Coordinates of C-alpha atoms in Angstrom, one line a residue:
Chain A
M1105 CA 139.2 117.6 62.5
Q1106 CA 140.3 119.6 59.8
V1107 CA 138.0 118.8 57.7
G1108 CA 137.3 119.9 53.5
W1109 CA 134.3 118.6 51.9
I1110 CA 132.1 118.9 48.7
G1111 CA 128.5 118.4 48.4
L1112 CA 125.8 120.7 50.5
G1113 CA 122.6 118.6 49.0
V1114 CA 120.0 117.0 51.4
M1115 CA 122.1 115.0 53.0
G1116 CA 125.9 117.0 52.7
S1117 CA 124.1 119.6 54.8
S1118 CA 122.6 118.0 57.8
M1119 CA 125.8 116.1 57.8
V1120 CA 127.4 119.5 58.1
G1121 CA 126.3 120.4 60.0
H1122 CA 126.9 117.5 62.6
L1123 CA 130.7 117.7 61.9
L1124 CA 130.5 121.0 63.2
R1125 CA 128.0 120.5 66.1
A1126 CA 131.0 117.5 67.1
G1127 CA 133.7 120.8 67.4
H1128 CA 135.6 119.8 64.5
C1129 CA 136.6 122.8 61.5
V1130 CA 134.3 122.4 57.8
T1131 CA 136.0 124.0 54.2
V1132 CA 133.0 123.5 52.2
H1133 CA 132.8 123.4 48.6
T1134 CA 129.0 123.2 46.4
R1135 CA 128.2 125.0 42.9
T1136 CA 125.4 126.4 44.6
R1137 CA 126.9 129.1 47.3
S1138 CA 123.2 130.0 48.8
K1139 CA 122.9 126.1 50.1
A1140 CA 126.6 126.8 52.4
E1141 CA 125.0 130.7 53.9
P1142 CA 123.0 128.4 57.5
L1143 CA 126.2 126.0 57.3
L1144 CA 128.8 129.5 58.2
G1145 CA 126.8 130.7 60.7
L1146 CA 127.6 127.4 62.5
G1147 CA 131.5 128.1 61.6
A1148 CA 132.6 126.5 57.6
V1149 CA 134.9 128.2 55.6
L1150 CA 134.2 128.1 51.9
A1151 CA 136.5 126.8 50.1
D1152 CA 136.7 127.4 45.6
S1153 CA 137.0 124.2 44.5
A1154 CA 137.2 120.3 45.5
R1155 CA 140.8 120.9 45.7
D1156 CA 141.0 124.1 47.3
A1157 CA 138.7 122.6 50.6
S1158 CA 140.9 119.5 50.3
E1159 CA 144.3 120.8 51.4
G1160 CA 146.1 121.3 54.1
A1161 CA 143.1 118.8 55.3
E1162 CA 142.7 115.6 57.2
I1163 CA 140.1 114.7 55.7
V1164 CA 137.9 115.5 52.9
C1165 CA 134.0 114.9 52.3
S1166 CA 132.0 114.0 49.5
M1167 CA 128.4 113.7 48.8
V1168 CA 127.2 114.7 45.4
G1169 CA 124.8 113.0 43.1
L1170 CA 126.3 111.6 40.0
P1171 CA 129.1 109.6 39.4
S1172 CA 130.4 111.6 37.7
E1173 CA 130.1 114.5 40.1
I1174 CA 132.0 112.1 41.8
E1175 CA 134.7 111.5 39.3
A1176 CA 134.8 115.2 38.4
V1177 CA 135.1 116.0 42.8
H1178 CA 138.2 113.6 43.3
L1179 CA 139.9 112.5 39.4
G1180 CA 138.7 116.3 38.1
E1181 CA 142.2 119.0 36.9
F1182 CA 140.8 121.3 40.2
G1183 CA 139.5 118.0 42.9
T1184 CA 140.4 116.4 45.0
L1185 CA 143.8 114.9 44.8
S1186 CA 144.8 117.0 42.6
A1187 CA 145.7 120.0 46.0
S1188 CA 149.8 120.5 46.9
H1189 CA 149.2 118.9 50.5
P1190 CA 145.3 116.2 49.7
A1191 CA 143.9 115.2 52.9
P1192 CA 145.8 111.8 53.6
V1193 CA 141.6 110.3 54.1
L1194 CA 139.1 111.0 51.7
I1195 CA 136.2 109.4 52.5
D1196 CA 132.9 109.4 49.4
F1197 CA 129.4 109.1 51.3
S1198 CA 127.4 108.8 47.8
T1199 CA 125.5 105.8 46.1
A1200 CA 128.6 105.4 43.5
P1201 CA 129.2 101.8 41.7
A1202 CA 131.7 99.4 43.3
E1203 CA 134.2 99.8 39.3
L1204 CA 134.3 103.6 40.8
A1205 CA 135.1 103.6 44.4
R1206 CA 138.4 101.2 43.5
R1207 CA 139.2 103.3 40.6
I1208 CA 139.7 106.6 43.1
A1209 CA 141.2 103.8 45.3
V1210 CA 143.6 103.0 43.3
E1211 CA 144.0 107.1 42.2
A1212 CA 144.2 108.0 46.3
R1213 CA 146.7 105.7 46.3
K1214 CA 149.6 107.4 43.9
R1215 CA 149.0 110.7 46.0
H1216 CA 149.2 108.6 49.2
V1217 CA 145.8 109.0 49.5
L1218 CA 143.6 106.3 51.6
A1219 CA 140.3 106.5 49.7
L1220 CA 137.7 104.6 51.8
D1221 CA 133.6 104.6 49.7
A1222 CA 131.3 105.4 52.6
P1223 CA 127.4 105.0 50.9
V1224 CA 124.8 105.7 54.2
S1225 CA 121.7 104.4 54.3
G1226 CA 118.5 105.9 56.0
G1227 CA 117.6 108.7 54.1
D1228 CA 117.2 112.8 54.6
V1229 CA 115.5 111.5 58.0
G1230 CA 118.4 110.1 58.6
A1231 CA 120.9 112.5 58.0
R1232 CA 118.9 115.1 60.2
N1233 CA 119.1 112.5 62.9
A1234 CA 122.6 111.4 62.3
T1235 CA 121.6 108.1 62.4
L1236 CA 122.7 107.0 59.7
S1237 CA 123.5 103.5 58.7
I1238 CA 127.5 103.8 57.1
M1239 CA 128.5 100.7 54.6
V1240 CA 132.9 101.3 54.2
G1241 CA 134.5 99.8 51.8
G1242 CA 138.6 99.9 52.2
D1243 CA 142.2 100.1 54.1
E1244 CA 141.5 99.6 57.7
S1245 CA 143.3 102.4 59.3
A1246 CA 141.9 104.7 57.5
V1247 CA 138.3 103.3 58.8
A1248 CA 140.3 104.1 62.1
T1249 CA 141.3 108.2 61.2
A1250 CA 137.6 107.9 60.4
L1251 CA 135.8 107.1 62.8
P1252 CA 135.0 110.5 65.0
I1253 CA 133.6 111.7 60.8
F1254 CA 131.4 108.9 61.0
N1255 CA 129.9 108.5 64.3
A1256 CA 129.0 111.3 64.3
V1257 CA 127.0 111.4 61.2
G1258 CA 125.4 107.8 61.9
K1259 CA 124.8 104.9 64.3
K1260 CA 125.9 101.9 62.2
V1261 CA 129.1 101.3 61.0
V1262 CA 130.3 98.1 59.4
H1263 CA 133.3 97.7 57.5
Q1264 CA 132.8 95.3 54.8
G1265 CA 136.3 95.0 52.9
S1266 CA 137.9 96.3 50.8
A1267 CA 137.8 99.2 48.2
G1268 CA 134.0 99.0 46.3
T1269 CA 133.0 97.1 49.3
G1270 CA 130.4 99.6 51.1
Q1271 CA 129.4 100.4 47.4
S1272 CA 128.7 96.9 46.5
T1273 CA 126.9 96.5 49.7
K1274 CA 124.8 98.8 48.7
A1275 CA 123.9 98.0 45.7
V1276 CA 122.9 95.0 48.0
N1277 CA 120.4 97.4 49.8
Q1278 CA 118.5 98.6 47.1
I1279 CA 118.3 95.5 44.9
L1280 CA 116.7 94.6 48.5
V1281 CA 114.5 97.2 48.8
A1282 CA 113.4 97.6 45.3
A1283 CA 111.8 93.7 45.4
S1284 CA 110.3 94.4 48.5
C1285 CA 108.4 97.3 47.1
V1286 CA 107.1 96.6 44.2
G1287 CA 106.4 93.6 45.9
M1288 CA 104.6 95.6 48.6
A1289 CA 102.2 96.8 45.7
E1290 CA 101.9 94.0 43.6
A1291 CA 100.0 92.4 46.9
L1292 CA 98.8 95.5 47.7
L1293 CA 96.7 96.1 44.4
F1294 CA 95.7 92.2 44.7
A1295 CA 94.2 92.6 48.2
Q1296 CA 92.7 95.6 47.0
R1297 CA 91.3 93.7 44.2
S1298 CA 89.7 91.2 46.1
G1299 CA 88.2 93.0 48.4
L1300 CA 90.1 92.6 51.3
D1301 CA 90.2 94.0 54.7
L1302 CA 93.5 96.1 54.1
V1303 CA 95.0 96.5 57.7
K1304 CA 94.2 94.1 58.8
V1305 CA 95.5 91.6 55.7
I1306 CA 98.8 93.4 55.9
E1307 CA 99.2 92.3 59.9
T1308 CA 98.0 89.1 59.1
V1309 CA 100.4 88.3 56.5
G1310 CA 102.9 90.2 57.6
A1311 CA 103.3 88.3 61.4
G1312 CA 105.2 85.6 58.6
A1313 CA 107.5 84.4 56.0
A1314 CA 106.0 87.3 53.6
G1315 CA 107.2 90.1 56.5
S1316 CA 109.5 92.7 56.2
W1317 CA 110.4 96.0 57.4
T1318 CA 109.0 97.5 53.5
L1319 CA 105.4 96.2 54.9
S1320 CA 105.9 96.5 58.3
N1321 CA 106.3 100.3 58.1
L1322 CA 105.7 101.6 54.5
A1323 CA 102.0 99.3 53.5
P1324 CA 101.2 101.9 57.0
R1325 CA 101.3 104.3 54.3
V1326 CA 100.1 103.8 51.5
L1327 CA 96.7 102.7 53.5
R1328 CA 97.3 106.3 54.8
G1329 CA 97.9 107.9 51.6
D1330 CA 101.1 109.4 52.4
E1331 CA 103.1 109.6 49.3
S1332 CA 105.8 111.8 51.4
P1333 CA 109.7 110.4 50.8
G1334 CA 111.6 108.6 53.6
F1335 CA 113.9 107.7 50.3
Q1336 CA 112.4 109.4 47.1
V1337 CA 111.8 107.8 43.9
N1338 CA 114.7 109.7 42.2
H1339 CA 117.2 108.3 44.2
L1340 CA 116.0 104.8 43.9
V1341 CA 116.4 104.9 39.9
K1342 CA 119.4 106.0 40.3
D1343 CA 120.7 104.5 42.8
L1344 CA 119.5 100.9 41.0
E1345 CA 120.6 103.1 36.9
I1346 CA 123.9 102.1 39.1
V1347 CA 123.7 98.4 39.8
M1348 CA 122.2 97.7 37.6
E1349 CA 125.3 98.8 34.7
E1350 CA 127.7 96.6 38.1
A1351 CA 125.7 93.7 37.5
H1352 CA 126.1 94.5 33.0
R1353 CA 129.7 94.6 33.9
M1354 CA 129.2 91.7 36.4
G1355 CA 128.0 89.2 33.3
S1356 CA 124.7 88.9 36.2
V1357 CA 121.3 88.7 34.6
L1358 CA 118.9 90.9 37.9
E1359 CA 114.9 90.5 35.8
A1360 CA 113.6 91.2 39.1
T1361 CA 115.6 94.4 39.6
A1362 CA 115.4 95.6 35.5
L1363 CA 111.8 95.5 36.1
A1364 CA 111.8 97.5 39.5
H1365 CA 113.9 99.7 37.9
R1366 CA 111.2 99.7 34.6
L1367 CA 108.8 100.4 36.6
Y1368 CA 110.6 103.5 39.0
K1369 CA 112.0 104.8 35.7
A1370 CA 107.9 104.8 34.9
L1371 CA 106.3 106.3 38.0
Q1372 CA 109.0 108.5 37.7
A1373 CA 108.7 110.3 34.1
S1374 CA 105.1 110.9 35.4
G1375 CA 105.5 113.2 38.1
G1376 CA 106.7 110.4 40.6
G1377 CA 110.6 112.1 41.3
E1378 CA 110.4 113.5 44.9
K1379 CA 107.3 111.0 46.4
G1380 CA 108.3 108.1 48.6
T1381 CA 109.5 105.0 47.7
Q1382 CA 105.8 103.6 48.1
A1383 CA 104.2 106.1 45.7
I1384 CA 104.7 102.9 43.9
C1385 CA 101.6 100.6 45.2
P1386 CA 99.5 103.5 43.7
F1387 CA 100.9 104.4 40.4
L1388 CA 100.9 100.3 39.8
A1389 CA 97.0 100.3 40.7
K1390 CA 96.4 103.8 38.7
G1391 CA 98.6 102.2 35.3
A1392 CA 95.8 99.0 35.0
L1393 CA 93.5 101.1 35.8
G1394 CA 93.3 102.8 33.6
T1395 CA 94.3 100.6 30.6
I1396 CA 93.1 97.2 31.6
P1397 CA 89.0 97.7 32.5
I1398 CA 88.3 95.7 35.8
I1399 CA 85.9 92.1 35.4
H1400 CA 84.3 91.3 38.9
N1401 CA 82.1 88.8 37.9
P1402 CA 83.6 87.0 35.1
Chain B
M268 CA 83.7 66.4 67.4
Q269 CA 83.0 63.6 64.9
V270 CA 84.8 65.1 61.8
G271 CA 85.1 63.9 58.2
W272 CA 88.4 64.5 57.4
I273 CA 89.3 64.2 53.3
G274 CA 93.2 64.5 51.4
L275 CA 95.9 62.8 54.2
G276 CA 99.3 64.6 52.1
V277 CA 102.1 66.1 54.4
M278 CA 99.5 68.4 55.2
G279 CA 97.2 66.5 56.4
S280 CA 98.3 63.2 57.7
S281 CA 99.9 65.6 60.4
M282 CA 96.6 68.1 60.7
V283 CA 94.9 65.1 61.3
G284 CA 97.1 63.3 63.9
H285 CA 96.4 66.9 66.0
L286 CA 93.0 66.1 66.3
L287 CA 92.9 62.8 67.0
R288 CA 95.6 63.2 70.3
A289 CA 92.7 65.8 71.2
G290 CA 90.6 63.4 70.9
H291 CA 88.3 64.2 67.9
C292 CA 86.5 61.1 66.4
V293 CA 87.9 61.3 62.6
T294 CA 86.6 59.3 59.7
V295 CA 89.2 60.3 56.9
H296 CA 89.2 59.6 53.3
T297 CA 92.2 59.8 50.7
R298 CA 93.4 57.9 47.5
T299 CA 96.2 56.2 48.9
R300 CA 95.1 54.1 51.2
S301 CA 98.3 53.0 53.0
K302 CA 98.8 56.6 53.6
A303 CA 95.4 56.8 56.7
E304 CA 97.4 53.2 58.4
P305 CA 99.3 55.5 60.9
L306 CA 96.1 56.7 61.4
L307 CA 93.8 53.5 61.9
G308 CA 96.1 54.0 65.0
L309 CA 95.1 55.7 66.6
G310 CA 91.9 56.0 66.0
A311 CA 90.7 57.0 62.6
V312 CA 88.5 55.8 60.8
L313 CA 88.2 54.3 56.6
A314 CA 85.7 56.2 55.0
D315 CA 85.5 55.4 50.9
S316 CA 84.6 58.8 48.8
A317 CA 84.8 62.4 50.9
R318 CA 80.6 61.6 50.6
D319 CA 80.9 58.8 53.3
A320 CA 83.3 61.2 55.3
S321 CA 80.8 64.1 55.2
E322 CA 77.3 61.6 55.7
G323 CA 76.9 62.3 59.1
A324 CA 80.2 64.2 60.9
E325 CA 79.8 67.8 62.6
I326 CA 82.3 68.7 60.3
V327 CA 83.7 68.0 57.1
C328 CA 88.0 68.8 55.9
S329 CA 89.2 68.4 52.5
M330 CA 93.2 69.3 52.6
V331 CA 94.3 68.6 49.5
G332 CA 95.8 69.5 45.9
L333 CA 94.6 70.8 42.4
P334 CA 91.6 73.2 42.1
S335 CA 89.9 70.5 40.4
E336 CA 90.4 67.8 43.6
I337 CA 88.9 70.5 45.2
E338 CA 86.0 70.8 42.7
A339 CA 85.2 67.0 44.0
V340 CA 85.8 66.8 46.2
H341 CA 83.1 69.5 47.3
L342 CA 81.1 69.1 44.6
G343 CA 81.7 66.0 42.6
E344 CA 78.7 63.3 42.5
F345 CA 80.4 61.3 45.5
G346 CA 81.7 64.6 46.8
T347 CA 81.0 65.7 50.5
L348 CA 77.9 68.3 49.6
S349 CA 75.8 65.0 48.1
A350 CA 75.7 63.1 51.6
S351 CA 72.4 63.1 52.7
H352 CA 72.8 64.5 56.0
P353 CA 76.8 66.5 55.1
A354 CA 77.9 68.2 57.9
P355 CA 76.6 71.6 58.2
V356 CA 80.0 72.9 58.4
L357 CA 82.8 72.4 55.4
I358 CA 85.9 73.1 56.1
D359 CA 88.8 74.0 52.6
F360 CA 92.5 74.1 54.1
S361 CA 93.4 74.1 50.5
T362 CA 95.0 76.7 48.9
A363 CA 92.9 77.7 45.8
P364 CA 91.7 80.0 43.8
A365 CA 89.2 82.3 45.8
E366 CA 86.3 82.5 43.2
L367 CA 86.3 78.4 43.9
A368 CA 85.8 78.7 47.3
R369 CA 83.4 81.7 46.5
R370 CA 81.5 78.8 44.2
I371 CA 81.7 76.1 47.0
A372 CA 80.7 78.3 49.8
V373 CA 77.0 79.4 46.8
E374 CA 76.3 75.0 46.5
A375 CA 77.4 74.5 49.9
R376 CA 73.8 77.2 51.5
K377 CA 71.9 75.4 48.8
R378 CA 72.2 71.8 51.0
H379 CA 72.6 74.5 54.4
V380 CA 75.6 73.9 54.1
L381 CA 78.6 76.7 56.0
A382 CA 81.5 76.5 53.9
L383 CA 84.7 78.6 55.0
D384 CA 88.1 78.2 52.6
A385 CA 90.9 78.2 54.6
P386 CA 94.6 78.4 54.5
V387 CA 97.3 77.4 56.4
S388 CA 100.9 79.6 56.5
G389 CA 103.8 77.1 57.5
G390 CA 104.2 74.2 56.0
D391 CA 104.6 71.0 56.8
V392 CA 107.2 72.5 60.1
G393 CA 103.9 74.3 61.1
A394 CA 101.7 71.3 60.0
R395 CA 104.0 68.8 62.1
N396 CA 104.0 70.6 65.1
A397 CA 100.0 72.7 64.5
T398 CA 102.3 76.0 64.7
L399 CA 100.1 76.4 60.9
S400 CA 98.5 80.4 60.7
I401 CA 95.3 80.3 59.1
M402 CA 93.6 82.7 57.0
V403 CA 89.9 82.3 57.1
G404 CA 86.8 83.2 55.1
G405 CA 83.4 82.8 55.4
D406 CA 80.3 82.8 57.4
E407 CA 81.0 83.9 61.1
S408 CA 79.0 81.6 63.1
A409 CA 80.6 78.7 60.8
V410 CA 84.0 80.2 62.4
A411 CA 82.5 79.9 66.2
T412 CA 82.2 76.0 65.1
A413 CA 85.6 75.3 64.1
L414 CA 87.7 76.8 66.2
P415 CA 88.3 73.0 68.4
I416 CA 88.9 72.4 64.6
F417 CA 90.9 75.0 64.0
N418 CA 92.9 75.5 68.1
A419 CA 94.1 71.6 67.5
V420 CA 95.9 72.2 64.6
G421 CA 97.2 76.2 64.1
K422 CA 98.5 78.5 66.6
K423 CA 97.1 81.2 64.1
V424 CA 94.4 82.1 63.7
V425 CA 92.5 85.5 61.4
H426 CA 89.4 85.6 60.2
Q427 CA 89.2 87.9 57.0
G428 CA 85.7 88.0 56.1
S429 CA 83.1 86.5 53.3
A430 CA 84.0 83.3 51.4
G431 CA 87.2 83.5 49.3
T432 CA 88.8 86.4 52.0
G433 CA 91.1 82.5 53.1
Q434 CA 91.8 82.8 50.7
S435 CA 92.8 85.9 49.1
T436 CA 94.7 86.7 51.6
K437 CA 97.1 83.0 50.8
A438 CA 97.3 85.1 47.7
V439 CA 98.5 88.0 48.7
N440 CA 100.8 86.6 51.7
Q441 CA 102.5 83.6 48.0
I442 CA 103.0 87.0 45.9
L443 CA 104.8 88.5 49.0
V444 CA 106.9 85.4 49.7
A445 CA 107.4 85.3 46.3
A446 CA 108.8 89.3 45.7
S447 CA 111.2 88.3 48.3
C448 CA 113.3 85.3 47.4
V449 CA 114.2 86.7 44.3
G450 CA 115.1 88.9 45.8
M451 CA 116.6 87.2 47.9
A452 CA 118.4 85.9 45.1
E453 CA 120.0 88.8 42.8
A454 CA 120.8 90.4 46.5
L455 CA 123.6 87.8 46.9
L456 CA 123.9 86.9 43.4
F457 CA 125.3 90.1 43.0
A458 CA 126.9 89.7 46.4
Q459 CA 128.7 86.4 45.6
R460 CA 130.4 87.7 42.1
S461 CA 131.0 91.7 43.6
G462 CA 133.3 89.8 46.8
L463 CA 131.2 90.6 48.9
D464 CA 131.9 88.5 52.3
L465 CA 128.1 87.5 52.3
V466 CA 127.4 86.8 56.7
K467 CA 128.3 90.8 57.5
V468 CA 126.2 91.7 54.3
I469 CA 123.6 90.3 55.0
E470 CA 123.3 91.3 59.0
T471 CA 124.4 94.5 57.9
V472 CA 121.5 95.4 55.6
G473 CA 119.1 92.7 57.3
A474 CA 118.7 95.0 60.5
G475 CA 117.9 97.9 58.0
A476 CA 114.9 98.8 55.2
A477 CA 116.4 95.7 53.6
G478 CA 114.8 93.6 56.0
S479 CA 112.9 90.3 56.0
W480 CA 112.0 87.1 57.2
T481 CA 112.9 85.4 54.0
L482 CA 116.8 87.8 54.5
S483 CA 116.6 86.2 57.8
N484 CA 115.6 82.5 57.8
L485 CA 116.1 81.7 54.1
A486 CA 119.6 84.1 53.4
P487 CA 121.5 81.6 56.5
R488 CA 120.4 78.2 55.0
V489 CA 121.3 79.5 51.4
L490 CA 124.9 80.1 53.2
R491 CA 124.7 77.0 54.0
G492 CA 124.0 74.6 50.9
D493 CA 121.1 74.1 52.6
E494 CA 118.5 73.0 50.5
S495 CA 115.9 70.8 51.8
P496 CA 111.8 72.8 51.7
G497 CA 110.8 75.1 54.5
F498 CA 108.3 75.1 51.7
Q499 CA 108.4 73.7 48.1
V500 CA 109.3 74.9 45.7
N501 CA 106.2 72.3 43.8
H502 CA 103.9 74.1 46.7
L503 CA 105.1 77.8 46.0
V504 CA 104.5 77.2 42.0
K505 CA 101.5 75.8 41.8
D506 CA 100.0 79.0 44.5
L507 CA 101.6 81.0 42.2
E508 CA 100.1 79.3 39.2
I509 CA 96.4 80.1 41.4
V510 CA 97.7 83.6 41.9
M511 CA 98.4 84.8 38.1
E512 CA 95.2 82.7 37.1
E513 CA 93.2 85.0 40.0
A514 CA 95.2 88.2 38.7
H515 CA 93.9 87.7 34.9
R516 CA 90.2 87.3 35.9
M517 CA 90.5 91.1 38.3
G518 CA 92.2 92.1 34.8
S519 CA 94.9 92.3 37.2
V520 CA 98.9 92.8 35.7
L521 CA 101.5 91.7 38.1
E522 CA 104.4 91.7 36.9
A523 CA 106.8 91.3 39.0
T524 CA 105.3 88.0 40.7
A525 CA 104.6 87.1 36.9
L526 CA 108.6 87.0 36.8
A527 CA 108.9 84.7 40.0
H528 CA 106.4 82.0 39.0
R529 CA 108.3 82.1 35.4
L530 CA 112.0 81.2 37.6
Y531 CA 110.2 78.7 39.2
K532 CA 109.0 76.8 37.4
A533 CA 111.9 76.7 35.5
L534 CA 114.0 75.9 39.0
Q535 CA 110.3 73.0 38.8
A536 CA 111.7 71.7 35.1
S537 CA 115.5 71.4 36.5
G538 CA 114.5 68.6 38.8
G539 CA 114.5 70.6 42.0
G540 CA 110.5 70.8 42.5
E541 CA 111.1 69.1 46.6
K542 CA 114.1 72.0 47.2
G543 CA 113.1 74.6 49.2
T544 CA 112.1 77.9 47.9
Q545 CA 115.8 79.3 49.0
A546 CA 117.1 77.3 46.3
I547 CA 115.5 80.1 44.4
C548 CA 118.7 80.6 45.0
P549 CA 122.0 79.0 43.6
F550 CA 119.4 78.0 40.6
L551 CA 120.3 81.9 39.4
A552 CA 123.7 81.9 40.4
K553 CA 124.7 78.2 38.4
G554 CA 121.5 80.0 35.3
A555 CA 123.8 83.5 34.9
L556 CA 127.0 80.9 35.6
G557 CA 126.2 78.9 32.9
T558 CA 125.2 81.5 29.9
I559 CA 126.6 84.8 30.4
P560 CA 130.5 84.9 30.3
I561 CA 131.8 87.0 33.9
I562 CA 134.1 89.3 33.5
H563 CA 135.5 90.7 36.4
N564 CA 137.9 93.6 35.3
P565 CA 136.8 94.6 32.1

């Protein structure tokens, strides 16, 4: 297919690589031209704007950072929808508020474009190995058109419903991930202070009602002192920002998510933004140790 | 074996039944005699006090409610350790502070008794089916002596370490369970408000990094409107009370656990104490709905 692509961060670059290797023709736009270099070697073509990337393409995709950037890329003066012949299907792989996804879908329709919100989970590693899970919202026929693209970059594609439902599903995912990480952090902190054998306790409780992906996959990293990112703190903070805004819009009070957001923002502020989400464990342990005396035998 | 047993609540009654059917001779003590009736029919003998249940037995066990009751049962004037020939091994299956378990172990040693703390997970159903998981703290040789008892009531027995480590492991378990339930509640609340297909979203996010035992096992019950207890809110509140006291003693701030404790206490206060822990989902949904207007299209 003739594909336009905007955004060549860690995720986007890997994803475009897969598209090129799968035989698609990709025209890329990025603010930082140096990021495009390796992909030009694989056959990608450079476009001067999001509008140019969309012009005449069969499908145009974005994978950028902030909601304001997504808005500019699609709805802005030089955005994809401003092309004289915009690509008839638009996919936003970024994580964004469902409200923005619905707004893009409405604007797109005015240009006879079908827009899909398709946030992913699986992180850097998933992008590199083309094993992303893709949560899709939008028109059914557009999903069918987009399948060759989805299949080139991901392993699991689930169409959740109308425009915005992909983003809402991603938000649900991040609410669960955040609660799970903070729960693990407090559990490990308590276990350590109690003098437990951490390997044994994780194995014991992980086999029952306390078990989770987080405990099975991230707790062992914590024990090894491995803070490298499967998923970056910076990204979780950004995603939780979106969740909290959406929740506020819906009039929902999500106290546990708000707490997780606050704790992760504190970790980010302390310089931990590029660490993996499991870094919340040593951060909480250090924080408490630094401010409150430990009394082992009161 | 000649077994003394104190406490015939839902858990204790099921457990004694298994011991009797496994051929053990059990002398039971309970404050509410009527609860002993069915077990007397199976061959149990009634004792007037915890002391009498312990007198001359090979092993004495307790499964009672509050820490103050556990203390009275073992350390009180008519407690197990006041017997002239106390059972040489003592098992407390109740959930209690590690600090109390260590104190009982110290007092027991003065009477040449080895004490084990052996809290369980698996709830009413686990007790009924003898599939409890048992987290054991205390002397290794006492664990060996107690194995026939453990094997009669449970499926999985893990010796965590010295006295108190069984209780600390149970606390770690409950920290994770509480965080997981509250996370699920906020995720489902958000999903519902977003108009998502709840079955689909649980399946999608449950297969990845957001997956947990709670999401796989309790979320489907929430969707069916099933609030029946696998594990009662009353029990989780009691356990979290113990966790928070222990954390305070250790100088640890567990913010997420404190929040879960508060939310579950509110559910209990609203009359939900005998419901299952998953009842936190409709409770939070109703709570937010009752106090804050929902704005779908701001």
